[in-house]
Amino acid sequence: MALPPPDPQFVLRGTSAPVHTLHFSCGGPEPDIPLLFSGSENGLIHVWNLKTHRVDTALDGHGRKSVYCVETMGGKDRLLSQGRDQRICLWDLAEGRTSVTDSVFTEHVGFCRCSLLKVAQGRWLMAMAARSLEEVQILELPSKTSVCTLKPEVGAKLGMPMCLKLWQLSCGSQPVLLAGYEDGSVVLWNVSMGKALSQLICHQEPVMSLDFDSEKAKGISGSSEKVLSIWSLNEQQNLQVYKTHKLVNAGISDITIRPDKKILATAGWDHRIRIFGWKKLKPLAVLDYHTATVHCVSFSDHSNPQERLLAAGSKDQRISVWSIYAQT
Amino acid sequence: VCFIPGGLDCSISFVSHVLGKVCIHGRQKEILGVFVPRLTDLTKSDCVWQRICWRLVECVPDRWMEAVVLGFVQRAPGADVLSRLLGNLVMKNKKAQFVVTQKMLLLQYGHTTAVLQNLLGYLSLDSRRRTLLLRVLQELLETWSSSSAVKHSPAEQQLYISKAILICLSHLKEPEIESCRQELLTSMMAGVKCHLDSSLPQLRRLGMVVAEAISLKINTEGPVLKFEYEEEDETRELKSLLVQTPSFCVVPSLPDDDRSEKAGAALPLVLESSEKSHTAAPVMPDEESDAELDSDDDLIPYDMSEDKELKIKAPVYIRDCIEVLTGSRAEDVDKWEATVKALESLVRKNPAATREVSVELAKILLHLEEKTCIEGFVELRQRAQVAVLTTDPIPVAKYLTSQFYSLNYSLRQRMDILDVLVLAAQELSCPKFHGKTKHSGAQKPCIQLLPGSDTSKGWRRIVDERIKSKTRRFDMGQSRVELASCPNEFNSVAGYFFFPLIEHFDRPLTTFDLLGEDHLVLGRLVHTLAILMYLAVNTVAVTAMGKALLEFVWALRFHTDSYVRQGLLSCISSLLLSVPMERILADMTEELLETQSWLGDVMEKDPDGDCRRLALQNLLLMENLKKKLEAVPS
């Protein structure tokens, strides 16, 4: 007899706008407070205190334009945010400051979230969609120098890049980028050489979100249709379709794999969060709390596994936080 | 007839005379039936015979030249044969030139496509004759692009000219096109405009096909003109004329050329994309063996039985529907979609509630525009409108007919009003079925067969076809013979549908002038009135309607647009079928006589074939009805 799905552990209210992006920062040692960063459509970034469940600070740096990506850079004192005002802002939040230290003008008018990868102490690579329709630019942060621009070949008709993921097999190896495009294909790019290694058509509709497990060389992508596509990377660096999973309702906004690679969560247009086992994509739970499209899901980075949380942000302006499968 | 070959001079002028005389007496078939095959064989390789043949035709006296040339052109099995037989006759003889370049192309239009191919191919085969080809093309284009020709010449002639233009274009070479590129362009622009203006779909299609062909020829690189129209036998045949088969055979090249090209182009694309997605088949995962422990087994799934497809609920009350449809909140698009889909059935299930807000609902529906991309939005809206109109006919009909003549509506909206009125009238005049909910298969209003009447089924079929073609709907159900009787709902409201439409047709508004530019809407209005008249059979108002309709037809009987005239003639048919003959003879004797003489005129002199046929049928119908009346003992 299966148990009914759990209720959220708590719900954060107070953004007064649809929530588009979430990022946890709970890995710090005690007495650091676990934090959750959220970006909303009204341009504010809220810093939530997960002990008091209240907003500690609200950051306003994108001129009231929707913020659709937040990431921390090595700890909760440095924050990166991307907004619809075509800017990526770098924040310094140490010691109670709330200032923008730097910003990159991307000239990108779409919704493609940037992707960060730490390559060395204090050095990051960031992949972002550039001004030109099909291009992805890789910048080095914090120097903001351009590493390369990844251009699909002429006539490829990939459309806009929709989602990006930079990764490297181990520290020091070549950084690689996985990019999902508007035409439904996922392309693997070699960043140093600036050329495409492999392309796979995963969906008939634009790829909305993707995530990749570098240990198992397996990735998953979701689209606006009813299918989740799982693909793998073989030794020759070629992408192959591994399997597909049919969903009950169409539309996925976000997919994320938990850091321990055991489960993954999808944010659906049908207001539901779905949990799957990553190994075989076994459906595990359907969390039905929100009353509008769920825009983003994020797993926390707690060092204590028992405390791990899953957060989901939705158009109904709430952030639901769940504790699910934390015991394993 | 055999000739002495080689070395001897002989005069064959008397043979030409005989040939000419025979032809002029109408015996072309017999004599040329013998001559042409024989000459074809003889002239195949022998130059002497060719010259003899040319001399033969050249010597035919002028007064018989036309018959001879006509005969040859019709009988030759191909343009190259014709070229061998006639040589440069058209350059040397004025009469022949006139026949070939003017008479057969512009003044006559009864010849087959094969004859056209012969003629124009013949002109293209010799460099001296090619100047004539260009001249012919220019004159054809002039006719094609003249608006009066498009309006007044019969459809068959226009088809003929279009074919001739396409064949000419297929023969033209690059340098020639270069030289007349500008003229081609100007005539194409002018011609397209008059063709698209026409109310007859066939003429519009003709214009589109020819314009596309011209554009293709003059723009070898860069974008060409592309219209959207339904492919039909006629258009396919026309397009095939553009492609010249190398053997110059008379059979037009099959349209398979086009299709096989496209198939060929599709293949490389398919191959490309499959290369990129390496293996489309899923790689079988290694962990298929059941023996291996699966760490996922630690994770126990929760109950997911509640996880079903998400359905947006449509509102259950009519007033809620109104709120959703008029609401301006952008987030409610899902609800809006669901409302539009559910509206018709809600209206039909709640007649009382609908009656309270019927005019408001009609107004909203008339102005409803597509917010999102729903499949079949136009049909959904129309069905909802019909439902509202049939639930509360009188106020909604008053509203719709008044809006038809108001300012600031688009032509599309006015024609929508007419369509909705017709569909609702059909529904109202159709008997309901006991036991079955009338609208479970609401798609099939049937046209009830009129009882009795000896007149041949042709008239009824004509009207049925008119209704079918006009409503552009799904299929009609089978006409059921046994129908349960119940009061005719259309009876009480027929007048409200009919008279307001007829009232203001001659009053132009700033944006809407039925008698002027908007003759397409006038045509649709006339057809609508014909159908309403037909459906009003057995209603009380039918005689008054008939009288008003007769006056209306009388006022418009000389309209230049053939679509309008066809509508007027179908009005007469409906009138004759619906109004009892006794009433027509009693109340409308003079008008009937005048109409009869007008119909006679149309039957003889109208340029449009359909109009002539309709007029004839109307006259016969009138005769039959009168006879039937006299046969009934009073």
Short mmCIF file of N, CA and C in Angstrom, two decimals, chain A residues 2-5 199 242 248-249 270 272 274 279-280 282-284 286 325 328, chain B residues 276 279 282-283 285 287 294-296 299-304 307-310:
data_model
loop_
_atom_site.label_atom_id
_atom_site.label_comp_id
_atom_site.label_asym_id
_atom_site.label_seq_id
_atom_site.Cartn_x
_atom_site.Cartn_y
_atom_site.Cartn_z
N ALA A 2 0.80 1.95 -1.05
CA ALA A 2 1.69 3.11 -1.16
C ALA A 2 1.15 4.25 -0.32
N LEU A 3 2.09 4.94 0.27
CA LEU A 3 1.71 6.09 1.09
C LEU A 3 1.30 7.24 0.20
N PRO A 4 0.41 8.09 0.70
CA PRO A 4 0.10 9.29 -0.07
C PRO A 4 1.32 10.20 -0.07
N PRO A 5 1.46 11.01 -1.10
CA PRO A 5 2.65 11.86 -1.17
C PRO A 5 2.72 12.83 0.00
N GLN A 199 25.56 15.95 -31.98
CA GLN A 199 24.25 16.57 -31.91
C GLN A 199 23.20 15.48 -31.90
N TYR A 242 18.90 7.17 -24.91
CA TYR A 242 18.91 6.00 -24.03
C TYR A 242 17.49 5.49 -23.84
N VAL A 248 2.23 12.41 -18.13
CA VAL A 248 0.77 12.51 -18.17
C VAL A 248 0.33 13.81 -18.81
N ASN A 249 0.98 14.88 -18.45
CA ASN A 249 0.63 16.18 -19.01
C ASN A 249 1.85 16.79 -19.69
N ASP A 270 1.90 21.43 -15.52
CA ASP A 270 0.62 21.00 -14.98
C ASP A 270 0.56 21.22 -13.47
N ARG A 272 2.61 20.40 -11.21
CA ARG A 272 3.09 19.31 -10.34
C ARG A 272 4.59 19.14 -10.43
N ARG A 274 7.45 16.30 -10.13
CA ARG A 274 7.56 14.85 -10.19
C ARG A 274 8.96 14.42 -9.77
N LYS A 279 18.39 6.17 -11.60
CA LYS A 279 19.01 5.02 -12.25
C LYS A 279 18.15 4.48 -13.39
N LYS A 280 16.88 4.28 -13.10
CA LYS A 280 16.04 3.69 -14.14
C LYS A 280 14.86 4.58 -14.50
N LYS A 282 12.49 5.53 -12.56
CA LYS A 282 11.28 4.97 -11.98
C LYS A 282 10.50 6.12 -11.35
N PRO A 283 9.22 6.27 -11.71
CA PRO A 283 8.43 7.36 -11.10
C PRO A 283 8.26 7.09 -9.61
N LEU A 284 8.59 8.08 -8.81
CA LEU A 284 8.54 7.87 -7.38
C LEU A 284 7.43 8.65 -6.70
N VAL A 286 4.52 12.22 -7.07
CA VAL A 286 4.00 13.41 -7.75
C VAL A 286 3.55 14.36 -6.65
N TYR A 325 12.73 11.68 0.41
CA TYR A 325 13.82 10.70 0.22
C TYR A 325 15.13 11.19 0.82
N THR A 328 17.84 8.21 2.41
CA THR A 328 18.70 7.27 1.67
C THR A 328 20.12 7.80 1.53
N LYS B 276 22.63 12.63 -38.27
CA LYS B 276 22.98 13.40 -37.09
C LYS B 276 22.51 12.71 -35.82
N THR B 279 22.13 6.76 -33.42
CA THR B 279 21.19 5.65 -33.41
C THR B 279 19.89 6.15 -32.81
N PRO B 282 16.87 2.95 -29.12
CA PRO B 282 17.48 3.04 -27.78
C PRO B 282 18.51 1.95 -27.57
N VAL B 283 19.62 2.33 -27.00
CA VAL B 283 20.65 1.35 -26.67
C VAL B 283 20.17 0.56 -25.46
N PRO B 285 20.10 -0.96 -22.13
CA PRO B 285 20.97 -0.72 -20.97
C PRO B 285 21.54 -2.02 -20.44
N GLU B 287 21.96 -2.87 -17.43
CA GLU B 287 21.41 -3.39 -16.19
C GLU B 287 20.10 -4.11 -16.39
N ASP B 294 19.42 -3.22 -7.50
CA ASP B 294 19.16 -1.89 -8.02
C ASP B 294 19.06 -0.94 -6.84
N SER B 295 19.89 0.06 -6.81
CA SER B 295 19.83 0.96 -5.66
C SER B 295 18.54 1.73 -5.64
N ASP B 296 17.87 1.79 -6.78
CA ASP B 296 16.57 2.45 -6.78
C ASP B 296 15.57 1.70 -5.93
N LEU B 299 14.25 3.12 -2.85
CA LEU B 299 13.33 4.24 -2.88
C LEU B 299 11.93 3.72 -3.16
N ILE B 300 11.09 3.93 -2.19
CA ILE B 300 9.73 3.40 -2.33
C ILE B 300 8.86 4.49 -2.93
N PRO B 301 8.20 4.17 -4.01
CA PRO B 301 7.35 5.21 -4.60
C PRO B 301 6.13 5.51 -3.74
N TYR B 302 5.69 6.72 -3.85
CA TYR B 302 4.48 7.11 -3.16
C TYR B 302 3.28 6.81 -4.04
N ASP B 303 2.13 7.01 -3.46
CA ASP B 303 0.91 6.77 -4.19
C ASP B 303 0.73 7.86 -5.26
N MET B 304 0.62 7.43 -6.51
CA MET B 304 0.49 8.43 -7.58
C MET B 304 -0.82 8.28 -8.32
N ASP B 307 -2.60 11.28 -9.98
CA ASP B 307 -1.93 11.99 -11.07
C ASP B 307 -2.65 11.75 -12.38
N LYS B 308 -3.51 12.66 -12.75
CA LYS B 308 -4.24 12.46 -13.99
C LYS B 308 -4.02 13.65 -14.89
N GLU B 309 -4.59 13.55 -16.07
CA GLU B 309 -4.43 14.66 -17.00
C GLU B 309 -5.11 15.89 -16.47
N LEU B 310 -4.45 16.98 -16.71
CA LEU B 310 -4.97 18.23 -16.20
C LEU B 310 -6.04 18.75 -17.14
#
